[in-house]
Coordinates of C-alpha atoms in Angstrom, one line a residue:
M1 CA 130.9 98.1 112.0
I2 CA 130.9 101.3 114.0
I3 CA 127.5 101.9 115.6
R4 CA 125.9 105.1 114.4
R5 CA 123.3 107.1 116.2
I6 CA 120.3 108.7 114.6
A7 CA 120.3 112.5 115.0
R8 CA 117.4 114.1 116.7
G9 CA 117.3 117.2 114.5
V10 CA 114.9 118.3 111.9
A11 CA 114.4 115.7 109.1
L12 CA 113.3 116.2 105.5
L13 CA 110.1 114.4 106.4
A14 CA 108.1 114.0 109.6
V15 CA 110.2 111.4 111.5
V16 CA 108.7 109.6 114.4
P17 CA 111.2 108.1 116.9
T18 CA 109.7 104.8 118.2
V19 CA 112.5 103.3 120.2
A20 CA 115.2 105.3 121.9
S21 CA 118.1 103.8 123.9
A22 CA 120.4 105.7 126.2
C23 CA 124.1 105.8 125.4
G24 CA 125.6 102.4 126.1
D25 CA 122.3 100.9 127.2
T26 CA 121.5 97.7 125.3
G27 CA 118.1 97.1 126.9
G28 CA 117.0 93.5 127.4
G29 CA 119.1 92.0 124.6
D30 CA 122.7 91.0 124.1
D31 CA 123.2 93.0 120.8
P32 CA 124.7 96.5 120.6
A33 CA 122.3 99.4 120.5
Y34 CA 121.9 99.4 116.7
S35 CA 120.3 102.3 114.9
I36 CA 117.6 101.3 112.4
G37 CA 116.0 103.5 109.8
V38 CA 112.5 102.3 108.8
V39 CA 110.7 103.5 105.6
Q40 CA 107.1 102.6 105.9
F41 CA 104.8 102.1 102.9
S42 CA 101.7 103.7 104.4
S43 CA 100.5 103.6 108.0
S44 CA 97.0 102.9 106.6
E45 CA 98.2 99.6 105.0
E46 CA 97.6 97.1 107.8
T47 CA 99.6 94.1 106.6
S48 CA 102.9 95.8 106.2
E49 CA 102.3 97.6 109.5
T50 CA 101.7 94.3 111.2
A51 CA 105.1 93.0 109.9
L52 CA 106.7 96.2 111.1
R53 CA 105.1 96.0 114.6
A54 CA 106.6 92.5 115.0
Y55 CA 110.0 93.8 113.9
L56 CA 109.8 96.8 116.2
D57 CA 108.7 94.7 119.2
H58 CA 111.9 92.7 118.9
A59 CA 114.0 95.9 118.4
D60 CA 112.4 97.3 121.5
D61 CA 113.3 94.2 123.5
Q62 CA 116.9 94.5 122.3
G63 CA 117.2 98.1 123.1
W64 CA 117.9 99.2 119.5
E65 CA 117.2 102.7 118.4
V66 CA 114.6 102.9 115.6
T67 CA 113.3 105.9 113.7
K68 CA 110.5 105.5 111.1
V69 CA 109.1 107.6 108.3
D70 CA 105.7 107.3 106.7
P71 CA 105.9 108.4 103.0
Q72 CA 102.1 107.7 102.5
G73 CA 102.8 105.6 99.4
S74 CA 105.1 108.2 97.7
V75 CA 108.2 106.8 96.1
D76 CA 109.9 110.2 96.1
K77 CA 109.4 110.6 99.8
A78 CA 110.6 107.1 100.5
I79 CA 113.8 107.8 98.6
S80 CA 114.3 111.1 100.4
A81 CA 113.8 109.2 103.7
M82 CA 116.5 106.7 102.7
N83 CA 118.9 109.4 101.8
D84 CA 118.2 111.1 105.1
F85 CA 119.0 107.9 107.0
V86 CA 122.2 107.5 105.0
Q87 CA 123.3 111.0 106.1
K88 CA 122.5 110.1 109.7
G89 CA 124.6 107.0 109.5
V90 CA 122.1 104.3 110.6
D91 CA 123.3 100.7 110.8
V92 CA 120.6 99.3 108.5
I93 CA 117.6 100.5 106.5
V94 CA 114.3 98.7 106.5
A95 CA 112.0 99.5 103.5
T96 CA 108.5 98.2 103.1
V97 CA 106.4 97.2 100.1
F98 CA 107.8 99.8 97.6
P99 CA 109.3 97.9 94.7
S100 CA 113.1 97.8 95.3
E101 CA 113.7 98.8 91.7
S102 CA 111.7 102.0 92.3
L103 CA 114.0 102.8 95.3
T104 CA 117.2 102.4 93.3
A105 CA 118.6 105.8 94.1
G106 CA 118.1 105.3 97.9
I107 CA 119.4 101.8 97.8
R108 CA 122.5 102.9 95.9
A109 CA 123.2 105.7 98.4
A110 CA 122.9 103.2 101.2
S111 CA 125.2 100.7 99.5
A112 CA 127.8 103.4 98.9
A113 CA 127.7 104.2 102.6
G114 CA 128.1 100.5 103.5
I115 CA 124.5 100.4 104.9
P116 CA 122.6 97.2 104.1
V117 CA 118.9 97.3 103.2
I118 CA 116.2 94.9 104.4
S119 CA 113.0 94.9 102.2
F120 CA 109.6 93.9 103.4
A121 CA 108.1 92.5 100.1
G122 CA 109.8 95.0 97.8
G123 CA 111.6 92.3 95.8
P124 CA 115.3 91.5 95.3
A125 CA 117.8 94.2 94.0
D126 CA 121.5 95.0 94.4
G127 CA 122.0 96.3 97.9
V128 CA 118.9 94.5 99.3
V129 CA 120.3 91.7 101.5
V130 CA 117.0 90.3 102.9
D131 CA 113.6 90.4 101.2
M132 CA 110.2 89.2 102.6
D133 CA 108.4 87.2 99.9
A134 CA 104.6 88.1 100.0
G135 CA 103.8 87.8 96.3
R136 CA 102.2 85.2 94.0
P137 CA 102.5 82.0 96.1
T138 CA 100.3 83.6 98.8
A139 CA 97.2 83.9 96.5
T140 CA 97.2 80.6 94.7
E141 CA 94.6 78.8 96.9
I142 CA 92.2 81.7 97.0
F143 CA 92.2 82.1 93.3
E144 CA 91.7 78.4 92.7
M145 CA 88.8 78.5 95.1
L146 CA 87.3 81.5 93.3
L147 CA 87.5 79.8 89.9
E148 CA 85.9 76.7 91.3
D149 CA 83.1 78.6 92.9
L150 CA 82.3 80.5 89.7
D151 CA 82.7 77.2 87.7
G152 CA 84.6 79.1 85.0
E153 CA 81.8 81.6 84.2
G154 CA 80.5 85.0 85.4
D155 CA 81.8 88.5 86.2
L156 CA 84.6 89.3 88.5
L157 CA 85.5 92.7 89.9
F158 CA 89.3 92.8 90.8
F159 CA 91.0 95.5 92.8
G160 CA 94.7 95.9 92.1
N161 CA 97.4 98.2 93.1
N162 CA 100.6 98.9 91.1
Q163 CA 102.5 100.4 94.0
G164 CA 104.0 97.2 95.3
P165 CA 105.2 93.7 94.2
P166 CA 102.7 91.7 96.3
C167 CA 99.7 93.1 94.6
M168 CA 101.3 93.1 91.2
G169 CA 102.4 89.5 91.5
R170 CA 98.9 88.4 92.7
E171 CA 97.3 90.2 89.8
A172 CA 99.6 88.5 87.3
E173 CA 98.7 85.1 88.7
L174 CA 95.0 85.8 88.6
M175 CA 95.0 86.9 85.0
E176 CA 96.9 83.8 84.0
L177 CA 94.3 81.6 85.8
V178 CA 91.3 83.3 84.3
A179 CA 92.7 83.3 80.7
G180 CA 90.7 81.0 78.6
T181 CA 87.7 80.8 81.0
G182 CA 84.3 82.5 80.6
I183 CA 85.0 84.9 83.5
E184 CA 84.9 88.5 82.5
V185 CA 87.2 90.6 84.7
T186 CA 86.7 94.3 85.5
R187 CA 90.0 95.6 86.9
K188 CA 90.1 98.7 89.1
E189 CA 93.2 100.4 90.6
V190 CA 92.8 101.3 94.3
P191 CA 95.2 103.9 95.7
I192 CA 97.0 103.5 99.0
P193 CA 96.0 105.3 101.2
G194 CA 92.3 105.6 100.4
H195 CA 91.9 101.9 99.2
V196 CA 88.9 101.1 101.3
E197 CA 86.9 104.1 100.2
A198 CA 87.9 103.7 96.5
A199 CA 86.9 100.0 96.6
T200 CA 83.5 100.9 98.1
Q201 CA 82.8 103.5 95.4
F202 CA 84.0 101.1 92.6
T203 CA 81.8 98.3 93.9
H204 CA 78.7 100.5 94.0
A205 CA 79.2 101.4 90.3
W206 CA 79.9 97.8 89.4
L207 CA 76.8 96.5 91.2
A208 CA 74.7 99.0 89.2
E209 CA 75.9 97.4 86.0
H210 CA 75.5 93.8 87.4
P211 CA 72.1 93.5 89.0
A212 CA 71.1 90.5 91.1
G213 CA 70.3 87.5 88.9
S214 CA 72.6 88.6 86.1
G215 CA 74.9 85.6 86.7
P216 CA 77.7 84.4 88.9
L217 CA 79.3 87.5 90.5
A218 CA 82.5 87.8 92.6
V219 CA 84.9 90.4 94.0
V220 CA 88.5 89.9 94.9
G221 CA 91.0 92.4 96.3
C222 CA 94.7 92.0 96.0
L223 CA 94.6 93.0 99.7
D224 CA 92.0 92.7 102.4
E225 CA 91.1 96.4 102.7
A226 CA 89.8 96.5 99.2
A227 CA 87.7 93.4 99.8
L228 CA 86.3 95.1 103.0
G229 CA 85.4 98.1 100.9
A230 CA 83.4 95.8 98.6
V231 CA 81.6 94.3 101.7
S232 CA 80.6 97.8 102.8
A233 CA 79.0 98.5 99.4
L234 CA 77.2 95.1 99.4
R235 CA 75.8 95.7 102.8
Q236 CA 74.6 99.2 101.9
E237 CA 72.8 97.8 98.8
R238 CA 71.6 94.7 100.6
R239 CA 73.2 92.4 98.0
Q240 CA 73.9 88.8 99.0
D241 CA 74.5 87.4 95.6
V242 CA 78.2 88.4 95.3
L243 CA 81.1 86.3 96.6
V244 CA 84.0 88.3 98.1
Y245 CA 87.6 87.1 98.6
G246 CA 90.5 88.7 100.4
I247 CA 94.3 88.3 100.7
N248 CA 96.6 89.0 103.6
G249 CA 94.4 88.0 106.6
T250 CA 93.8 91.2 108.5
S251 CA 91.8 90.9 111.7
A252 CA 88.8 92.7 110.2
A253 CA 88.8 90.4 107.1
L254 CA 89.0 87.3 109.2
H255 CA 86.0 88.3 111.2
A256 CA 84.2 89.0 108.0
V257 CA 84.9 85.4 107.0
E258 CA 83.5 84.3 110.4
S259 CA 80.3 86.3 109.8
G260 CA 80.0 85.1 106.2
D261 CA 80.5 88.5 104.6
I262 CA 83.7 87.3 102.9
R263 CA 83.8 83.8 101.3
A264 CA 87.5 83.2 102.1
V265 CA 90.7 84.9 102.9
S266 CA 94.3 83.9 102.3
F267 CA 96.1 84.5 105.6
I268 CA 99.9 85.2 105.4
D269 CA 101.8 85.3 108.7
V270 CA 103.7 88.5 108.2
A271 CA 104.2 89.0 111.9
A272 CA 106.3 85.8 112.0
A273 CA 108.2 87.1 109.0
G274 CA 108.8 90.4 110.7
R275 CA 110.2 88.7 113.8
T276 CA 112.5 86.6 111.6
A277 CA 113.8 89.7 109.8
A278 CA 114.4 91.3 113.2
E279 CA 116.3 88.3 114.5
R280 CA 118.5 88.3 111.4
T281 CA 119.3 92.0 111.7
P282 CA 122.5 91.7 113.8
E283 CA 123.9 89.3 111.3
V284 CA 122.9 91.6 108.4
I285 CA 124.6 94.5 110.1
E286 CA 127.7 92.5 110.8
Q287 CA 128.0 91.2 107.2
G288 CA 127.0 94.6 105.7
T289 CA 126.4 95.1 102.0
D290 CA 128.5 92.0 101.2
A291 CA 126.0 89.7 102.8
E292 CA 124.6 86.9 100.6
P293 CA 121.0 88.0 99.6
S294 CA 118.3 85.9 101.2
V295 CA 114.5 85.6 101.1
I296 CA 112.1 85.1 104.0
P297 CA 109.2 83.0 102.7
I298 CA 105.7 83.5 104.0
P299 CA 103.4 80.5 103.7
A300 CA 99.7 81.1 103.2
V301 CA 96.7 79.6 105.0
L302 CA 93.3 79.5 103.4
V303 CA 90.6 80.5 105.8
T304 CA 86.8 79.9 105.3
S305 CA 83.8 80.0 107.6
E306 CA 84.2 76.2 108.0
T307 CA 87.9 76.5 109.0
Y308 CA 87.7 79.7 111.0
T309 CA 87.4 78.2 114.4
S310 CA 90.4 75.9 114.0
F311 CA 92.4 78.7 112.5
A312 CA 91.6 81.1 115.4
E313 CA 92.8 78.4 117.8
K314 CA 96.1 78.1 116.0
Y315 CA 96.6 81.8 115.3
P316 CA 94.8 83.6 118.2
G317 CA 96.8 86.8 117.7
A318 CA 95.5 87.1 114.1
V319 CA 91.9 87.5 115.1
Q320 CA 92.2 89.9 118.0

């Protein structure tokens, strides 16, 4: 496949070049200087950004040229970015978190131009040759612990987000597990960006309706930032009677587990998955849109205050 360079002109969106290689320079790697177009989900969403950083570190080592766009959670802007990358003739497009089905117009344009698409947790679709699986399997242990802690009774505040498959899959699993129990779920949508602030406000309102002593109480976020927003509200109101659970395993959430502010977190090693996706990129580009679709699984690790020390020893980079 002919290697295509990303133009330096004015883009439809604010485009930030992150890796630039001189003509003919392949940096420290053996692969050609591929051009990669990256569509972020939102720079404020730490988990997808962690995966991207791992991908970009490998790209930097290889001397690839990478340009990324931050649509701030907007599907329309994400599709515009993909179309822009198609016009610029990149070798591969990396899209993060947005459901692949919502990016159909951009994926079709890429496929028509012979450009393969790698998705970070957007789900499978025609034209997506590699997908990172960060959905339902990553939340099972945390939800089972939550149900055991509540003993099938009480009130649960759940923070969901309908912008990406990981949160949607986790919510579907939780609702299946609580069905038939005595747990009353209050579901709130948290926007991205703005999820921490929204979760804090929702928690304050929920706490006013659920005073201390009113029964088993818990909060779970489909991603850690929402759980941390709940922790902020609990601290402000000096409430210690509410259990909080997180999913993804950001550094801040893991330290909150260490301090006891969060009961448990489901850690998913997205950095490892990001490196794997980067390592597969040359093969993806070589095979193009005819590549056999594949999935990069991401195992989950349950982290509690009792297991934090051993976890930190095994994954020191996660708690920095």
